[in-house]
XYZ file of C-alpha atoms in Angstrom:
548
model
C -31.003 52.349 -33.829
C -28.747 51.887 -36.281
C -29.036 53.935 -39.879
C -30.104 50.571 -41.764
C -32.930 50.082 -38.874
C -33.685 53.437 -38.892
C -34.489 53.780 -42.880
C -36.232 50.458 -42.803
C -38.835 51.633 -39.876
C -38.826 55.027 -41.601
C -39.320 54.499 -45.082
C -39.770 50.604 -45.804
C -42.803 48.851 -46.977
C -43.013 45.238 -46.181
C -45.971 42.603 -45.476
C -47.757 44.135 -42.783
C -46.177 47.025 -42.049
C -46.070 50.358 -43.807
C -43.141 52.663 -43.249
C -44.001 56.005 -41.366
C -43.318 58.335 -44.089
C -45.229 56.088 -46.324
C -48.259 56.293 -43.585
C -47.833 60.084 -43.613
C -48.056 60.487 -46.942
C -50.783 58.258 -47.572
C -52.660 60.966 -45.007
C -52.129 63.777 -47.581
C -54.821 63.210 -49.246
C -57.146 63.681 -46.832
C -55.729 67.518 -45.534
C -59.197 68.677 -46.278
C -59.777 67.253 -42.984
C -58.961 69.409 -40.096
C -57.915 66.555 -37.744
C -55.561 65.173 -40.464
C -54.114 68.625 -40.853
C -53.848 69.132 -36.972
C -52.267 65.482 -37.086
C -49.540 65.668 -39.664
C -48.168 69.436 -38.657
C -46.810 67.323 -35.211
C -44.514 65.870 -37.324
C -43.454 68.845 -39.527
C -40.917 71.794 -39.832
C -41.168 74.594 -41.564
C -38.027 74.820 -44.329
C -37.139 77.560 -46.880
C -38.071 76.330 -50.557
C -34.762 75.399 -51.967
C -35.847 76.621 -55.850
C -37.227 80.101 -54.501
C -35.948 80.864 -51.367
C -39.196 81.218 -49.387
C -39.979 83.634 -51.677
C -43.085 81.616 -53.052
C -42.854 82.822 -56.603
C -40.737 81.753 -59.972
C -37.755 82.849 -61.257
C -39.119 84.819 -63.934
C -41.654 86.611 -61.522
C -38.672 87.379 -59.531
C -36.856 88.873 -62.973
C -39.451 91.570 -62.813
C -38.236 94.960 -60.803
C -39.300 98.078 -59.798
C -36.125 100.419 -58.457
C -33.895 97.584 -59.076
C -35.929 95.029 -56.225
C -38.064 91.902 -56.917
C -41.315 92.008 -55.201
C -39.946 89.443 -52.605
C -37.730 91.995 -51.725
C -40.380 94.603 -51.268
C -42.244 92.101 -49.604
C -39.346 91.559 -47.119
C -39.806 95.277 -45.671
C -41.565 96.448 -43.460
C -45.139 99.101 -44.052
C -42.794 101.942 -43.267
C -40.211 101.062 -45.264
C -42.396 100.961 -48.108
C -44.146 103.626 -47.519
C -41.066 105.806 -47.479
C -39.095 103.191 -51.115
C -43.196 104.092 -52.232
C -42.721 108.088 -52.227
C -39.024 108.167 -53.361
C -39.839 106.399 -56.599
C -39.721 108.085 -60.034
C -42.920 106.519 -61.587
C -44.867 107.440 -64.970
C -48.484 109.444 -64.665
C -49.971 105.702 -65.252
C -47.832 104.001 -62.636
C -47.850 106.444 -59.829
C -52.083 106.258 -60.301
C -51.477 102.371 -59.765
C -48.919 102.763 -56.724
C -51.694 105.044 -54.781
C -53.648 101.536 -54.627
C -51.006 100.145 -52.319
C -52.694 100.488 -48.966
C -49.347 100.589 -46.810
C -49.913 104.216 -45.582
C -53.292 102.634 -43.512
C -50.888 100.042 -42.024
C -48.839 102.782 -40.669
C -51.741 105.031 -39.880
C -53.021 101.952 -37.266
C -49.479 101.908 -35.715
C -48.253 98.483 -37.646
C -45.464 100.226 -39.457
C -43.172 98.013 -38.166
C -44.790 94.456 -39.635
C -42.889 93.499 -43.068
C -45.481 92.680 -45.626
C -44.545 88.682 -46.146
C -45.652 88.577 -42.026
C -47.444 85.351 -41.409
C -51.186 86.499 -39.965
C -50.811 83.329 -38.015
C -47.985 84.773 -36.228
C -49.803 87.814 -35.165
C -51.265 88.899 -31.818
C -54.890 89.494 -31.228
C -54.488 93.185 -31.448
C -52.126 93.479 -34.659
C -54.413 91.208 -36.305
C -57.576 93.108 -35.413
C -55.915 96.834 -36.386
C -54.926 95.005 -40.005
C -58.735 94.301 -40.409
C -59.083 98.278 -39.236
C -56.257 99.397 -41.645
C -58.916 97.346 -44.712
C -61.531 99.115 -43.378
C -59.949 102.215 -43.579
C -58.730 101.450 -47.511
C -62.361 100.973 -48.260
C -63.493 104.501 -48.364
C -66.773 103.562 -47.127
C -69.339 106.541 -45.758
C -72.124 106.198 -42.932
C -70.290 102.849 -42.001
C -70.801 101.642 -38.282
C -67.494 99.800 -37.243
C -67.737 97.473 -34.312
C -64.755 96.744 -32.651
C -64.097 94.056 -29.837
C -61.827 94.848 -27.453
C -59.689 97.366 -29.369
C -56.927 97.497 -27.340
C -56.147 94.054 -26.925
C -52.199 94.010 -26.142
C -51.695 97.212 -26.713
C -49.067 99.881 -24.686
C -51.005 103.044 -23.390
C -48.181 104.328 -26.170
C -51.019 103.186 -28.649
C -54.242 104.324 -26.826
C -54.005 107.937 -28.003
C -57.711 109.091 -26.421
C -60.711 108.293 -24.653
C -63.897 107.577 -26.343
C -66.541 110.430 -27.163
C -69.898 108.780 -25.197
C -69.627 106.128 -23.231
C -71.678 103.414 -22.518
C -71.331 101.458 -19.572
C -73.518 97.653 -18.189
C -73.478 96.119 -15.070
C -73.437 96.348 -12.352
C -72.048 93.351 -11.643
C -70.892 90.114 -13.634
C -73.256 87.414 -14.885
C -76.358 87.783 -13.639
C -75.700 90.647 -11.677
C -74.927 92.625 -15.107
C -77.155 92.822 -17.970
C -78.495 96.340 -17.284
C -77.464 99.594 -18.253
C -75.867 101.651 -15.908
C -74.302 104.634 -17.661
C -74.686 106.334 -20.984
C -73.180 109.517 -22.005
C -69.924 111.250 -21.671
C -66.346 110.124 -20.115
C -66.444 113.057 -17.503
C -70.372 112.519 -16.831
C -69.508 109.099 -15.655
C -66.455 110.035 -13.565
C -69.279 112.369 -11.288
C -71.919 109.553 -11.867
C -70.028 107.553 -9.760
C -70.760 104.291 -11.592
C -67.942 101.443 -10.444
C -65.660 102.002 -14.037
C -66.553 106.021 -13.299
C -64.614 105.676 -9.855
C -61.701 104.501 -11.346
C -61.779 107.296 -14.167
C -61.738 109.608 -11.411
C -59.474 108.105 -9.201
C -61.496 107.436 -6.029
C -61.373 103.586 -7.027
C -57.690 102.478 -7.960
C -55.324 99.956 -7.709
C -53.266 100.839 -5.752
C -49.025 100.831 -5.588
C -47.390 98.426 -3.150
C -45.562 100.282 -0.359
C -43.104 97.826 -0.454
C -41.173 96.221 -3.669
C -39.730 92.439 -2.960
C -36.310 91.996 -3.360
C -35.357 90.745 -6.802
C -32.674 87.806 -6.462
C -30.885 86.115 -5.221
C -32.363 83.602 -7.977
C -32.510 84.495 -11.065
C -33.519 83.197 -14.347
C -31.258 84.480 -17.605
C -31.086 83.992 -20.925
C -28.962 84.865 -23.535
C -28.707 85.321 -27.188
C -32.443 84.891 -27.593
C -33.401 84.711 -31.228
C -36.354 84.267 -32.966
C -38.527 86.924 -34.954
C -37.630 90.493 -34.391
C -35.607 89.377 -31.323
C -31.800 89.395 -32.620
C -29.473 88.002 -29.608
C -31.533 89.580 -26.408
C -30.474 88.992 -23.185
C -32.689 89.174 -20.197
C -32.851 88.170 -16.331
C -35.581 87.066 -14.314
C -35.767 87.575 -10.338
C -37.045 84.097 -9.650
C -40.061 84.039 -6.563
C -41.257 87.645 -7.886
C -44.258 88.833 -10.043
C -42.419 89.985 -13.536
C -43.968 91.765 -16.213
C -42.666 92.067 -19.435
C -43.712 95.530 -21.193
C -43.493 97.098 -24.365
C -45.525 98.574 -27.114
C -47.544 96.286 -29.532
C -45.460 94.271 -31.622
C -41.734 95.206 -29.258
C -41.301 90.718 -29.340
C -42.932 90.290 -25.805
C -45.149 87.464 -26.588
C -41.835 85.803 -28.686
C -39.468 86.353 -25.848
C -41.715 85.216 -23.394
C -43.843 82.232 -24.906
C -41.530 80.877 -28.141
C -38.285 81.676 -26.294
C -38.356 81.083 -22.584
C -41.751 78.859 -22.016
C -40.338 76.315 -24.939
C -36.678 76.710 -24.170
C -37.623 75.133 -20.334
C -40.467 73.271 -20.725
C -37.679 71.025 -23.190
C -35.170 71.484 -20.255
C -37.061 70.644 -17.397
C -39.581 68.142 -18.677
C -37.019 66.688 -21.254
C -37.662 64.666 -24.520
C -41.861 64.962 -23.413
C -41.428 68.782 -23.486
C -39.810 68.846 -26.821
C -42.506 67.089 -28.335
C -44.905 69.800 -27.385
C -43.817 71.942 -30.000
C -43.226 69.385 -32.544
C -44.479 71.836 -35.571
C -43.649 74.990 -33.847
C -40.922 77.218 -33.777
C -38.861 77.451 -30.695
C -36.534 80.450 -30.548
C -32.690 80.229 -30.152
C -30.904 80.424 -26.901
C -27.035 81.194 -26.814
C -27.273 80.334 -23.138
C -29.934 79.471 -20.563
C -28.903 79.465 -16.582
C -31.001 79.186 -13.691
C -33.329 77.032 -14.564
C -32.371 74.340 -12.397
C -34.040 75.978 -9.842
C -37.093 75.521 -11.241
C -39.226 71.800 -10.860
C -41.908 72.893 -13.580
C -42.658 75.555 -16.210
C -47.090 76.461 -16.309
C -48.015 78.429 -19.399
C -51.001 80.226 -18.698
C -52.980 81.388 -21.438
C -56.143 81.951 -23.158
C -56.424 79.520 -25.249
C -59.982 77.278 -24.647
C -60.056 74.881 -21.679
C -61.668 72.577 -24.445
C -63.571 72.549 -28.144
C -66.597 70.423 -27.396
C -69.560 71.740 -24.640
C -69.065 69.201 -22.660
C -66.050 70.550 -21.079
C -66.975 73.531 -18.509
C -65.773 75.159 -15.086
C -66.834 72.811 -12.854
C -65.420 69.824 -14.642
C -62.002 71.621 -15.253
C -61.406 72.232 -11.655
C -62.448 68.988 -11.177
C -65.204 69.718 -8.998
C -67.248 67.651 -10.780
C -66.033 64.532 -9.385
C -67.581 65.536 -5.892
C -70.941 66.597 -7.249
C -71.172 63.286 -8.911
C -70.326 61.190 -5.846
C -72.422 63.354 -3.970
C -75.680 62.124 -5.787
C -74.351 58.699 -6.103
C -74.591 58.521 -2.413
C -78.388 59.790 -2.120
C -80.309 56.830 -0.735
C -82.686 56.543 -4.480
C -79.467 56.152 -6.053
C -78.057 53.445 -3.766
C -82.090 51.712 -3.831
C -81.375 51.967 -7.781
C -77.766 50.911 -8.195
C -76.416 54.303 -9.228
C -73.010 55.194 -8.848
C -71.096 58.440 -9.966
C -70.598 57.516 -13.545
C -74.226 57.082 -13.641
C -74.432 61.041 -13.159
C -71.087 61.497 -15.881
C -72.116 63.018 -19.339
C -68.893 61.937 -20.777
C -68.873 58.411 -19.473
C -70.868 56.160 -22.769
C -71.929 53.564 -19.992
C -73.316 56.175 -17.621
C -76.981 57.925 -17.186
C -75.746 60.339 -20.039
C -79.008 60.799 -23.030
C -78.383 58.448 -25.195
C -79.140 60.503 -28.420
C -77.292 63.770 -27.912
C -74.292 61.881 -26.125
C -74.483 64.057 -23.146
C -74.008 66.835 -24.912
C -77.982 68.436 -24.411
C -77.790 69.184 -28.421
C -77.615 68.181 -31.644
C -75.229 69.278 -34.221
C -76.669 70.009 -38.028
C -73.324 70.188 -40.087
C -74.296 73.290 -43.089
C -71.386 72.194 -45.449
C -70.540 75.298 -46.810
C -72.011 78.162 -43.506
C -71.103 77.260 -39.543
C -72.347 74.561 -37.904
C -75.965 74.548 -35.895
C -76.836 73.456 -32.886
C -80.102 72.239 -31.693
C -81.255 71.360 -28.680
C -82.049 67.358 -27.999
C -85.462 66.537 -28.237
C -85.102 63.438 -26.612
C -83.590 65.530 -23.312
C -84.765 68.875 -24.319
C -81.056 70.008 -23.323
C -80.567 68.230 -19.711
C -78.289 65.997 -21.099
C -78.953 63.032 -19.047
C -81.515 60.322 -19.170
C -85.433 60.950 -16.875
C -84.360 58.583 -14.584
C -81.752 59.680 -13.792
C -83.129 63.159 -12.884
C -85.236 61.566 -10.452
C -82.482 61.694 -7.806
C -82.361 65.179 -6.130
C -80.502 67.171 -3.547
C -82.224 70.012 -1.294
C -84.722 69.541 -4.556
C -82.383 70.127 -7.195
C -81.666 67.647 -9.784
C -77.920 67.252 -11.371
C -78.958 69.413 -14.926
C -80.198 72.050 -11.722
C -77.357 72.184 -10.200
C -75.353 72.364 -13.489
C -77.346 75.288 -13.716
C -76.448 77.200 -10.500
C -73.647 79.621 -10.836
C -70.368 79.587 -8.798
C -71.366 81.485 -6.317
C -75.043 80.044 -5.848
C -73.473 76.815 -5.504
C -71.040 77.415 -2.708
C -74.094 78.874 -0.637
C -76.073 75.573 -1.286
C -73.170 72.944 -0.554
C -72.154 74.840 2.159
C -71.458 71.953 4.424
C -69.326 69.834 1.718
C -66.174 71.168 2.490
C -63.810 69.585 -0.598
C -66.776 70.792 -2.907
C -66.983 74.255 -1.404
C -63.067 74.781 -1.765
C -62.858 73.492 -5.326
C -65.775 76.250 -6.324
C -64.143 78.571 -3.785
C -61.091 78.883 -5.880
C -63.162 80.081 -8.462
C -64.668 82.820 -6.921
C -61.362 83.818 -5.679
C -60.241 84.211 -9.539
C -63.511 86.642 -9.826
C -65.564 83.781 -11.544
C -68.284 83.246 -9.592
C -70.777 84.576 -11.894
C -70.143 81.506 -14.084
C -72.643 78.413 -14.021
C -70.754 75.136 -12.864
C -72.076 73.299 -16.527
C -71.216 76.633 -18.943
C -69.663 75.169 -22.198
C -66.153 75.736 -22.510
C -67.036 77.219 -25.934
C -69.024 80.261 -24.661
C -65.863 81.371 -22.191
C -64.158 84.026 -23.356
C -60.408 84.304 -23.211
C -59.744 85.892 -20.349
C -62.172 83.234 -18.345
C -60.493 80.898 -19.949
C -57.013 82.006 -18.657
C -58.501 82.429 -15.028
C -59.802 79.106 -14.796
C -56.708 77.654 -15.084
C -55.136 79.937 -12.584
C -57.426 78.714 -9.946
C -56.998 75.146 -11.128
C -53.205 76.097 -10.711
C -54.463 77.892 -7.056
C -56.227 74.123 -6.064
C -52.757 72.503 -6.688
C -50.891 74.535 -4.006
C -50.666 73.181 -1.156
C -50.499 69.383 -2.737
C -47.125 69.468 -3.989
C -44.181 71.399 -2.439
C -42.562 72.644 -5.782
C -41.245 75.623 -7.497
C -42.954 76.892 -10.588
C -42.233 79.564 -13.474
C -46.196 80.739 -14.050
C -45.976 82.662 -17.517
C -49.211 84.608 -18.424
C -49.664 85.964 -21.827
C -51.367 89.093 -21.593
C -53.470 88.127 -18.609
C -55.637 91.105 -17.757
C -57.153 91.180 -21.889
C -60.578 91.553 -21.834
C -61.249 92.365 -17.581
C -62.111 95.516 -16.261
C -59.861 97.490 -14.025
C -61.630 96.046 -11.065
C -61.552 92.358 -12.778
C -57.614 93.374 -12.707
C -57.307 94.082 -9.194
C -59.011 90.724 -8.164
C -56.397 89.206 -10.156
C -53.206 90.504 -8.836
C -54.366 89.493 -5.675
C -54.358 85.937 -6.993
C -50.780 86.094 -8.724
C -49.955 87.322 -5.302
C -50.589 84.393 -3.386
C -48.705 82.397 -6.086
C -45.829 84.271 -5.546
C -45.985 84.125 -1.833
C -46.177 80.641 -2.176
C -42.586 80.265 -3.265
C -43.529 80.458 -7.330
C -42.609 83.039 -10.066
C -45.116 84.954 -11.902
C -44.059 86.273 -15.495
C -46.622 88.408 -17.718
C -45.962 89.210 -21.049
C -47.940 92.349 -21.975
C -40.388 99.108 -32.341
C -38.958 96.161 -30.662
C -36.338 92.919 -30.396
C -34.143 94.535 -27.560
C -34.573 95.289 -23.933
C -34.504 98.861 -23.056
C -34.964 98.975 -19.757
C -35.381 96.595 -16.429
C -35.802 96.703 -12.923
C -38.603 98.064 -10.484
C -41.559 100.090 -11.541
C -39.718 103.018 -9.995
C -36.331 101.932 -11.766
C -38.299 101.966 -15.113
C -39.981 105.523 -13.930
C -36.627 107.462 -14.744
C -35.874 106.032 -17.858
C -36.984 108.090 -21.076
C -38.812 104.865 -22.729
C -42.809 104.891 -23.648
C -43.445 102.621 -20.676
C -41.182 104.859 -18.556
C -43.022 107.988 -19.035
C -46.286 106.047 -18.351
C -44.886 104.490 -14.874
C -44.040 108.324 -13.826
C -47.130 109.807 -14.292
C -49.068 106.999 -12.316
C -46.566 107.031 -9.532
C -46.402 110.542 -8.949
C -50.106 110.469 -9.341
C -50.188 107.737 -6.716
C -47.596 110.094 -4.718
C -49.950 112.913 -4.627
C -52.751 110.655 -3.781
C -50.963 109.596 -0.628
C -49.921 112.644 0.653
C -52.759 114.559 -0.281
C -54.575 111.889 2.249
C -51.728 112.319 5.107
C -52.423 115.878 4.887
């Protein structure tokens, strides 16, 4: 368009049409809404405030300063900088009693020395933001407190994992309905001779174990250059292309921003073009001097945790679209042909189907508490099956559609045996070490890391379809699963790999120290280095202590 066209669809307001900055602004208004906010940050940047220069505060609370800095420049450093400007300071009797308030030391304490002050919490990993809530706790100088923490060690290096717990308390045995019971309370080196399945490991007779053989890195290879963004200050870094990559480092080293705002946003644009920019409309994509290789790529899969969906209607069965099958399946049963049904008739997200007609499909009822979280009941027309009586009528081997929404994974391949595209869409599934999980489980009660395996075995069902090349990045993939749970899975990113695709993981930072083989990374003197050794030449020992 021309600039005249361009300012009259942006900004002009005629008879029938309003201008699209006009539009936006109208929407404003209504940011209390969390769909309007979600709406209007697509179509926004981030900029520095031209009066204060980001640093969100007047000129004449700027004019105040303590050893000759502003608190925006204070702000600007990081815990361990302050910590260190803190105790160098010449204060009065009354000023160093206020400074001891300043709860930096805690942040340092918790190993987040290196996050400057101003950090956005948005910006944070799972971990960082969890050991910030742990560094508050600390401040609070609270006695005969219980602390609860989830998943601890989210994202963090063994660097950060100083020791084991005191007692121990272990449930199982299994997953899903095969857990749920105790199976071990007491110390760390009372499990290891109990022999429970997380004590094996802790002694060693369970591991997993070291490939005998590395593939060859290259002749492919994926490199950047000049990557900026964060704490990342012109990195460059190469990756063997049709070979399982991780990318290491301890908490906070600019893994995640390498790997997800760099490289996944930086090709996704490339390779998908104008519809990949749009993605990140609203986000921040780091700067690339240079990005080669690529071309060798046909798509880019991110691979994270994030929710397969926000409402319960969305589960594992419909995700892997499995559901489709199921649906036809009892469309075909000779009461629903005598009655007209067909598959949408068996669809809780279709509005014309057999779907209840006062819960939507959804078995429940949602009681909005203004200012506490939302409840849900259960429908009373449905009493939580979600579909209409009638259509419940229509069984298979006895079970109804709501039953065999109920039946796990697992259960399910047993009982459709015989349907062979059914039984390899739930197979896939069970591969991924999910087949505890019932084929209608809201979305909402998955937990990340079922989340992120869902879609690789949605990723698994697409294999043989297309003949293509794929970059698979995983962000922190094994969070949350247990070291068996972790061996299951590398036998998946295996067969990806084998199939011709690349696998990249992203597990005081901005630089790369050190690349190459587990082996190559053994004789370097880094904190992941000195971890590698001691499991190899554990592994070593292992091995020859068996050929002896």
């Amino acid at each position: 368009l021309r600039a005249v066209q361009r300012r009259a669809l942006l900004h002009r307001q005629t008879r029938g049409y309003r201008g699209v900055f006009p539009f936006l602004r109208a929407l404003e208004s209504k940011r209390y809404k969390q769909y309007i906010r979600v709406f209007l940050r697509q179509y926004q940047l981030a900029h520095a405030c031209p009066s204060c220069g980001g640093a969100r505060l007047r000129a004449e609370a700027l004019a105040v300063r303590v050893g000759d800095r502003s608190i925006a420049d204070v702000a600007a450093e990081t815990a361990a900088d302050v910590a260190d400007w803190l105790r160098g300071l010449a204060l009065s009797p009354f000023e160093r009693e206020v400074a001891e308030s300043i709860l930096v030391g805690f942040l340092c304490d918790v190993g987040l020395g290196y996050l400057s002050l101003d950090r956005q919490t948005r910006t944070l990993s799972g971990g960082e933001a969890q050991r910030i809530a742990l560094a508050n706790a600390l401040g609070a100088n609270l006695v005969d407190t219980l602390y609860v923490l989830d998943e601890p060690s989210i994202g963090l290096h063994p660097r950060d994992i100083h020791r084991e717990a005191d007692h121990m308390i272990e449930l199982g045995p299994g997953s899903g309905e095969a857990g749920g019971q105790l199976v071990y309370a007491g110390s760390v080196e009372g499990a290891e001779a109990d022999g429970t399945l997380t004590g094996q490991y802790l002694a060693g007779t369970k591991r997993i174990a070291v490939p005998s053989v590395r593939r060859r890195a290259g002749p492919r290879w994926l490199s950047v250059t000049g990557a900026r963004l964060h704490n990342l200050q012109g990195v460059d870094a190469s990756v063997p292309l049709g070979t399982l990559t991780a990318v290491t480092g301890v908490s906070g080293s600019g893994k995640s921003t390498l790997v997800h705002d760099v490289l996944y946003r930086q090709l996704a644009a490339r390779i998908r073009g104008r519809h990949g920019a749009k993605e990140h409309l609203g986000e921040q994509v780091g700067h690339v001097d240079d990005l080669t290789g690529w071309e060798g790529l046909d798509d880019v899969v991110l691979v994270d945790q994030s929710p397969i969906g926000r409402t319960p209607r969305s589960n594992p069965v419909t995700y892997v679209r499995a559901f489709d099958e199921i649906r036809s399946l009892f469309a075909s049963q000779p009461l629903s042909r005598a009655r007209g049904y067909t598959p949408a008739t068996f669809s809780f997200n279709a509005s014309d189907g057999g779907r209840c007609r006062q819960c939507d499909g959804a078995g429940h009822l949602q009681v909005e508490m203004v200012f506490l979280a939302d409840v849900f009941i259960p429908c009373e027309a449905c009493e939580g099956t979600r579909f209409q009586p009638e259509v419940l009528d229509v069984r298979i081997k006895g079970l109804s559609i709501h039953d065999v929404l109920n039946l796990t994974v697992d259960q399910a391949i047993v009982r459709f045996r015989h349907q062979e595209r059914l039984g390899k869409a739930l197979w896939y599934l069970q591969q991924v070490g999910l087949g505890y999980l019932r084929l209608g489980q809201p979305a909402t009660t998955l937990s990340g890391g079922e989340a992120q395996r869902l879609k690789i075995a949605r990723q698994l069902a697409t294999l043989g379809k297309r003949a293509s090349r794929r970059l698979y990045i995983l962000d922190e993939p094994t969070t949350g699963l247990h070291l068996d749970d972790v061996r299951t899975l590398l036998k998946v990113l295996e067969r990806l790999v084998d199939a011709g695709h690349t696998v990249l993981g992203g597990v005081a930072g901005g630089r790369v120290v050190a690349s190459g083989t587990p082996e190559d990374l053994a004789q370097q003197e880094t904190p992941t280095g000195r971890y590698l050794r001691e499991v190899l030449e554990t592994e070593e020992a292992v091995a020859t202590g068996k050929a002896g």
